[in-house]
Amino acid sequence: MRVSLRRLALTGASALLTLPAGLSGSAAAAPDAAPRAACSAAATIEKKLPNGTVWRMCWRNDPLAGLVLSDVTYRPKHERAPIRVLAGARLAQINVPYDNGRNEYNDVTQYKFGSLAIPVRQKDCLSGILKSFSVTDPDTGRRHTVKGLCVAVQPRGFAYDGMSGDVGESTDRRDSAQGDDLVLYTVNAVGYYHYITQWNFSDDGTVTAREGATGNLSPSDFDASDSTGRPLGRGSAGKATSHHHNVFWRLDFGPTRATGARVEQYDTHTDGTSAGGYPRVRTTHRTIAKELAGDAANSRWWRIAGTAGKNADGHLRSWEIVQQHTDRYMPHAYTRHDVYFTQNKNCEKYASENEVGGSTSCKSTVDRFVNGERLTHPIVWVNVGFHHVPRDEDQTPMPVHWQGFQIVPRDVTAMSPLTPDRLHDPAHNGDPLD
């Protein structure tokens, strides 16, 4: 059960976030240039990572969606101007149906996810700073300040390791480096769960969206049968009920006046046998011209191209969607697909219960947004499911389980933004034997 004394106590202690002042649309810019974020200093995050990459964006906390990012730009040290990545990024739903069919929750819209932001402790924001915001209790109307957004630069492990002689340098050297991320996260308490909404912005241009779930299993849901839960504690008298976490994100890559935004789908399949007897593999691609509900498949991927012009080699910049493990929840039409590409509409904000956000002029669920419109300003909805079958180790507090995806730069820069300066040269760009 989601409604409990614990739930009521959390509601009384939490509140709706007011939006930082000064947020507005992006400033006008040249077609291939990234517009400078038009938000107040308090709503701006700008960090230069150790390798020279600069990330800049606006942030706010929506009463329903929680942490919302906009005007996200990325500038590696070898680029003269920032490169536009995302016009907007946000959670679009956390759907939680229980296996016994008794309860189902939409934690973003039903419980006003953003109103349940709780303070982040400094010890949990390693080497970072905490940003504060004003919250208003939806029941009492009282306002108070919460230190609820962690902004930190943290190591992410190996960035690269290679031998320069392989690309034609006369003196063969081994180059290696560790990478860093700009990390943003908030914590939101819904019932017995604490959700961690986290975004990592890497020095190589990769963006990682992750939703973590921790807290505690509901003490009212230890009455499952053998087929709908698992025994926790001594013996098998109490079985915690299994459930899904269907997490949706909404990504807006923004319109462009230059090359035109488009979605492309790539598929790789075997195509016969070579003369030497080895399998031959072929990759084909097609433009997704109209709205689509897409399903992941072996060796299938999508990219969003043309929203940030071309790189120095004349190749169209794009961002590839890299999905991680997902457990599809099949009973709902809108949770059956891994990704949706829809034409931008301001009233299409949430993957389900869209009307709760005041969007009465649009359909309720994301699957119904797909109605054959041409994609000129595509919105990407990513659905990642996790089937939580409880285990003894979930006690207590429950270790964080993560679900998410990445968008990875594809041809955004002519060479790796992390390439050592001495190798960042036309002589090492392309065929090393040419």
Coordinates of C-alpha atoms in Angstrom, one line a residue, residues 29-323:
A29 CA 21.5 32.3 -32.5
A30 CA 23.1 31.3 -35.8
P31 CA 21.6 28.1 -37.2
D32 CA 24.5 25.8 -36.3
A33 CA 25.4 27.6 -33.0
A34 CA 24.1 26.7 -29.6
P35 CA 22.0 29.5 -28.1
R36 CA 23.2 30.9 -24.8
A37 CA 21.0 29.7 -22.0
A38 CA 18.5 32.4 -21.0
C39 CA 18.0 31.8 -17.3
S40 CA 19.0 33.6 -14.1
A41 CA 22.3 33.0 -12.4
A42 CA 20.6 31.0 -9.7
A43 CA 19.0 28.7 -12.3
T44 CA 22.3 28.3 -14.3
I45 CA 24.8 25.4 -13.9
E46 CA 28.1 25.8 -15.7
K47 CA 31.1 23.6 -15.0
K48 CA 34.5 23.1 -16.7
L49 CA 35.7 19.5 -16.3
P50 CA 39.4 18.8 -15.8
N51 CA 40.0 17.9 -19.5
G52 CA 38.6 21.3 -20.6
T53 CA 35.0 20.3 -21.6
V54 CA 32.4 22.8 -20.5
W55 CA 28.8 21.9 -19.8
R56 CA 26.1 24.6 -19.3
M57 CA 22.4 24.3 -18.7
C58 CA 19.4 25.8 -16.9
W59 CA 17.6 23.9 -14.1
R60 CA 14.4 24.1 -12.2
N61 CA 12.2 21.8 -10.2
D62 CA 8.7 21.2 -11.5
P63 CA 5.9 20.5 -8.9
L64 CA 5.2 17.2 -10.8
A65 CA 8.2 16.2 -12.9
G66 CA 10.9 17.2 -10.3
L67 CA 14.3 18.2 -11.8
V68 CA 13.9 19.7 -15.2
L69 CA 16.9 20.7 -17.4
S70 CA 16.8 23.0 -20.4
D71 CA 19.2 24.7 -22.8
V72 CA 21.9 22.1 -22.3
T73 CA 25.1 22.8 -24.2
Y74 CA 28.5 21.1 -24.5
R75 CA 31.8 22.7 -25.5
P76 CA 34.9 20.5 -25.8
K77 CA 38.2 22.4 -25.7
H78 CA 38.8 22.1 -29.4
E79 CA 35.4 23.7 -30.4
R80 CA 35.1 27.4 -30.7
A81 CA 31.5 27.6 -29.7
P82 CA 29.1 25.6 -27.5
I83 CA 27.2 22.8 -29.2
R84 CA 23.5 22.4 -28.5
V85 CA 22.5 19.0 -27.0
L86 CA 19.1 19.3 -25.5
A87 CA 16.4 21.9 -25.4
G88 CA 14.8 20.1 -22.5
A89 CA 15.1 16.9 -20.4
R90 CA 12.8 15.6 -17.6
L91 CA 11.1 12.6 -16.0
A92 CA 7.8 11.9 -17.7
Q93 CA 6.4 9.1 -15.4
I94 CA 7.2 6.4 -12.8
N95 CA 4.5 3.8 -13.2
V96 CA 4.4 1.2 -10.3
P97 CA 2.0 -1.7 -10.8
Y98 CA 2.0 -4.5 -8.2
D99 CA 2.0 -8.1 -9.4
N100 CA -1.0 -9.1 -7.3
G101 CA -3.2 -6.5 -9.2
R102 CA -4.3 -4.8 -6.1
N103 CA -2.4 -1.5 -6.4
E104 CA -0.9 0.6 -9.1
Y105 CA 0.7 4.1 -8.8
N106 CA 1.9 6.8 -11.0
D107 CA 4.4 8.4 -8.8
V108 CA 5.2 11.5 -10.9
T109 CA 1.6 12.7 -11.5
Q110 CA -0.4 11.0 -8.8
Y111 CA 1.8 12.0 -5.9
K112 CA 3.2 15.3 -7.3
F113 CA 6.8 13.9 -7.4
G114 CA 8.5 17.3 -7.5
S115 CA 6.7 18.4 -4.4
L116 CA 8.3 15.6 -2.4
A117 CA 11.9 16.7 -2.9
I118 CA 13.9 16.2 0.3
P119 CA 17.3 17.7 1.5
V120 CA 20.5 16.1 0.2
R121 CA 23.2 15.7 2.8
Q122 CA 26.6 17.2 2.1
K123 CA 28.3 13.9 2.8
D124 CA 26.3 12.4 -0.1
C125 CA 27.3 15.1 -2.5
L126 CA 31.0 14.2 -2.8
S127 CA 33.2 17.1 -3.6
G128 CA 30.1 19.0 -4.7
I129 CA 27.9 21.9 -3.8
L130 CA 24.2 21.9 -2.7
K131 CA 21.8 24.3 -4.4
S132 CA 18.7 25.4 -2.5
F133 CA 15.2 26.1 -3.6
S134 CA 12.0 27.3 -2.0
V135 CA 9.2 24.8 -1.4
T136 CA 5.6 25.3 -0.6
D137 CA 3.7 22.6 1.3
P138 CA 0.6 21.7 -0.8
D139 CA -1.5 21.1 2.3
T140 CA -0.6 24.0 4.6
G141 CA 0.8 26.6 2.1
R142 CA 3.9 27.1 4.3
R143 CA 7.2 27.8 2.5
H144 CA 10.7 26.8 3.5
T145 CA 14.0 26.2 1.9
V146 CA 15.5 22.9 0.9
K147 CA 19.1 22.1 0.0
G148 CA 17.9 19.6 -2.6
L149 CA 20.2 19.6 -5.7
C150 CA 23.7 18.2 -5.7
V151 CA 26.1 19.5 -8.3
A152 CA 29.4 17.7 -8.3
V153 CA 32.4 16.8 -10.6
Q154 CA 33.3 13.1 -10.0
P155 CA 35.7 10.6 -11.7
R156 CA 34.1 8.1 -14.1
G157 CA 37.0 5.7 -14.8
F158 CA 38.9 5.1 -17.9
A159 CA 38.5 7.6 -20.8
Y160 CA 41.0 5.9 -23.2
D161 CA 44.2 3.9 -23.5
G162 CA 46.1 3.4 -26.8
M163 CA 49.3 3.4 -28.7
S164 CA 50.0 6.4 -30.9
G165 CA 52.2 4.4 -33.3
D166 CA 49.0 2.7 -34.6
V167 CA 47.9 6.0 -36.1
G168 CA 51.2 7.0 -37.6
E169 CA 53.1 9.0 -34.9
S170 CA 56.8 8.4 -35.4
T171 CA 57.5 8.0 -31.8
D172 CA 55.2 5.3 -30.4
R173 CA 53.7 6.4 -27.1
R174 CA 51.1 5.0 -24.8
D175 CA 48.3 7.5 -24.1
S176 CA 45.9 6.9 -21.3
A177 CA 43.6 9.1 -19.1
Q178 CA 40.8 8.9 -16.6
G179 CA 37.5 10.7 -17.3
D180 CA 35.2 12.9 -15.3
D181 CA 31.5 13.7 -15.1
L182 CA 29.4 16.6 -14.0
V183 CA 26.8 14.9 -11.8
L184 CA 23.4 16.4 -10.8
Y185 CA 20.9 14.7 -8.6
T186 CA 17.9 15.2 -6.4
V187 CA 16.1 12.9 -3.9
N188 CA 12.3 12.6 -3.8
A189 CA 10.4 10.6 -1.2
V190 CA 7.2 8.9 -2.4
G191 CA 5.6 6.6 0.1
Y192 CA 8.3 4.3 1.4
Y193 CA 10.5 4.8 -1.6
H194 CA 13.3 7.4 -2.0
Y195 CA 14.0 8.1 -5.7
I196 CA 17.3 9.5 -6.9
T197 CA 17.0 11.4 -10.2
Q198 CA 20.5 11.7 -11.6
W199 CA 22.0 13.1 -14.7
N200 CA 25.7 12.6 -15.6
F201 CA 27.4 14.8 -18.2
S202 CA 30.7 13.3 -19.3
D203 CA 33.8 15.0 -20.6
D204 CA 33.4 13.0 -23.9
G205 CA 29.9 14.4 -24.5
T206 CA 27.9 11.4 -23.3
V207 CA 24.7 12.1 -21.2
T208 CA 23.5 9.5 -18.8
A209 CA 20.0 9.5 -17.3
R210 CA 19.5 7.3 -14.3
E211 CA 16.7 6.8 -11.8
G212 CA 17.6 5.1 -8.6
A213 CA 15.1 3.6 -6.1
T214 CA 15.9 3.0 -2.5
G215 CA 14.2 3.5 0.8
N216 CA 12.2 0.6 2.2
L217 CA 9.8 -2.1 1.0
S218 CA 6.2 -1.3 2.0
P219 CA 5.5 -3.0 5.4
S220 CA 1.9 -3.4 4.3
D221 CA 2.8 -5.6 1.3
F222 CA 4.2 -8.7 3.0
D223 CA 1.1 -10.8 2.1
A224 CA 2.0 -12.0 -1.4
S225 CA 1.5 -15.5 -2.7
D226 CA 4.3 -17.7 -4.0
S227 CA 3.7 -16.5 -7.6
T228 CA 3.5 -12.7 -6.8
G229 CA 6.3 -12.2 -4.3
R230 CA 9.2 -13.6 -2.4
P231 CA 9.7 -14.6 1.2
L232 CA 11.8 -12.2 3.3
G233 CA 12.9 -12.8 6.9
R234 CA 12.8 -16.2 8.6
G235 CA 10.9 -18.9 6.9
S236 CA 8.3 -18.1 4.3
A237 CA 5.5 -16.6 6.4
G238 CA 5.9 -13.1 5.0
K239 CA 6.3 -12.6 1.3
A240 CA 7.0 -9.1 -0.1
T241 CA 5.0 -8.3 -3.2
S242 CA 6.8 -8.0 -6.5
H243 CA 6.2 -4.9 -8.7
H244 CA 7.4 -3.0 -11.7
H245 CA 9.0 0.4 -12.0
N246 CA 8.3 1.7 -15.5
V247 CA 10.3 4.9 -15.8
F248 CA 9.8 7.3 -18.7
W249 CA 12.0 10.3 -19.7
R250 CA 11.1 13.0 -22.1
L251 CA 13.9 14.5 -24.3
D252 CA 13.5 17.6 -26.5
F253 CA 16.4 18.0 -28.9
G254 CA 14.9 21.3 -30.1
P255 CA 14.1 22.6 -33.6
T256 CA 16.7 23.9 -36.0
R257 CA 16.7 26.2 -39.0
A258 CA 19.8 24.7 -40.5
T259 CA 19.8 21.0 -41.6
G260 CA 16.5 19.9 -40.1
A261 CA 16.0 17.5 -37.3
R262 CA 15.4 13.9 -38.2
V263 CA 15.2 10.5 -36.5
E264 CA 17.1 7.6 -38.1
Q265 CA 16.8 3.9 -37.3
Y266 CA 19.8 1.5 -37.9
D267 CA 19.5 -2.3 -38.1
T268 CA 22.3 -4.8 -38.6
H269 CA 21.6 -8.3 -39.9
T270 CA 23.5 -11.2 -41.6
D271 CA 23.6 -11.0 -45.4
G272 CA 25.1 -14.2 -46.7
T273 CA 28.6 -15.6 -46.6
S274 CA 31.8 -14.2 -48.0
A275 CA 34.1 -16.1 -50.4
G276 CA 36.3 -17.0 -47.5
G277 CA 33.3 -18.7 -45.7
Y278 CA 32.8 -16.0 -43.1
P279 CA 29.4 -14.5 -42.4
R280 CA 28.8 -11.2 -44.1
V281 CA 26.9 -8.6 -42.0
R282 CA 25.1 -5.5 -43.4
T283 CA 23.8 -2.4 -41.6
T284 CA 20.9 -0.5 -43.1
H285 CA 19.2 2.7 -42.0
R286 CA 16.0 4.5 -42.7
T287 CA 14.6 7.9 -41.7
I288 CA 11.6 7.8 -39.4
A289 CA 9.5 10.5 -41.1
K290 CA 6.4 10.0 -39.0
E291 CA 5.6 9.4 -35.4
L292 CA 6.7 5.9 -34.2
A293 CA 6.3 3.6 -31.2
G294 CA 9.7 1.7 -31.4
D295 CA 10.9 -1.6 -30.0
A296 CA 14.5 -2.4 -29.2
A297 CA 15.9 -5.4 -31.1
N298 CA 19.3 -7.1 -31.5
S299 CA 21.7 -4.7 -33.3
R300 CA 19.1 -1.9 -33.6
W301 CA 19.7 1.7 -32.6
W302 CA 18.4 5.2 -33.2
R303 CA 20.0 8.6 -33.6
I304 CA 18.6 12.1 -33.7
A305 CA 20.5 14.1 -36.3
G306 CA 20.6 17.6 -37.6
T307 CA 19.7 19.6 -34.5
A308 CA 23.3 21.0 -34.1
G309 CA 24.5 21.4 -37.6
K310 CA 27.7 19.6 -38.9
N311 CA 31.1 18.9 -37.5
A312 CA 34.4 20.1 -39.0
D313 CA 34.5 17.1 -41.3
G314 CA 31.1 18.0 -42.8
H315 CA 29.3 15.2 -41.1
L316 CA 25.8 15.7 -39.6
R317 CA 26.0 15.9 -35.8
S318 CA 23.7 13.4 -34.0
W319 CA 23.0 11.8 -30.7
E320 CA 22.6 8.1 -30.4
I321 CA 20.1 6.6 -27.9
V322 CA 21.8 3.8 -26.0
Q323 CA 19.4 1.7 -24.0

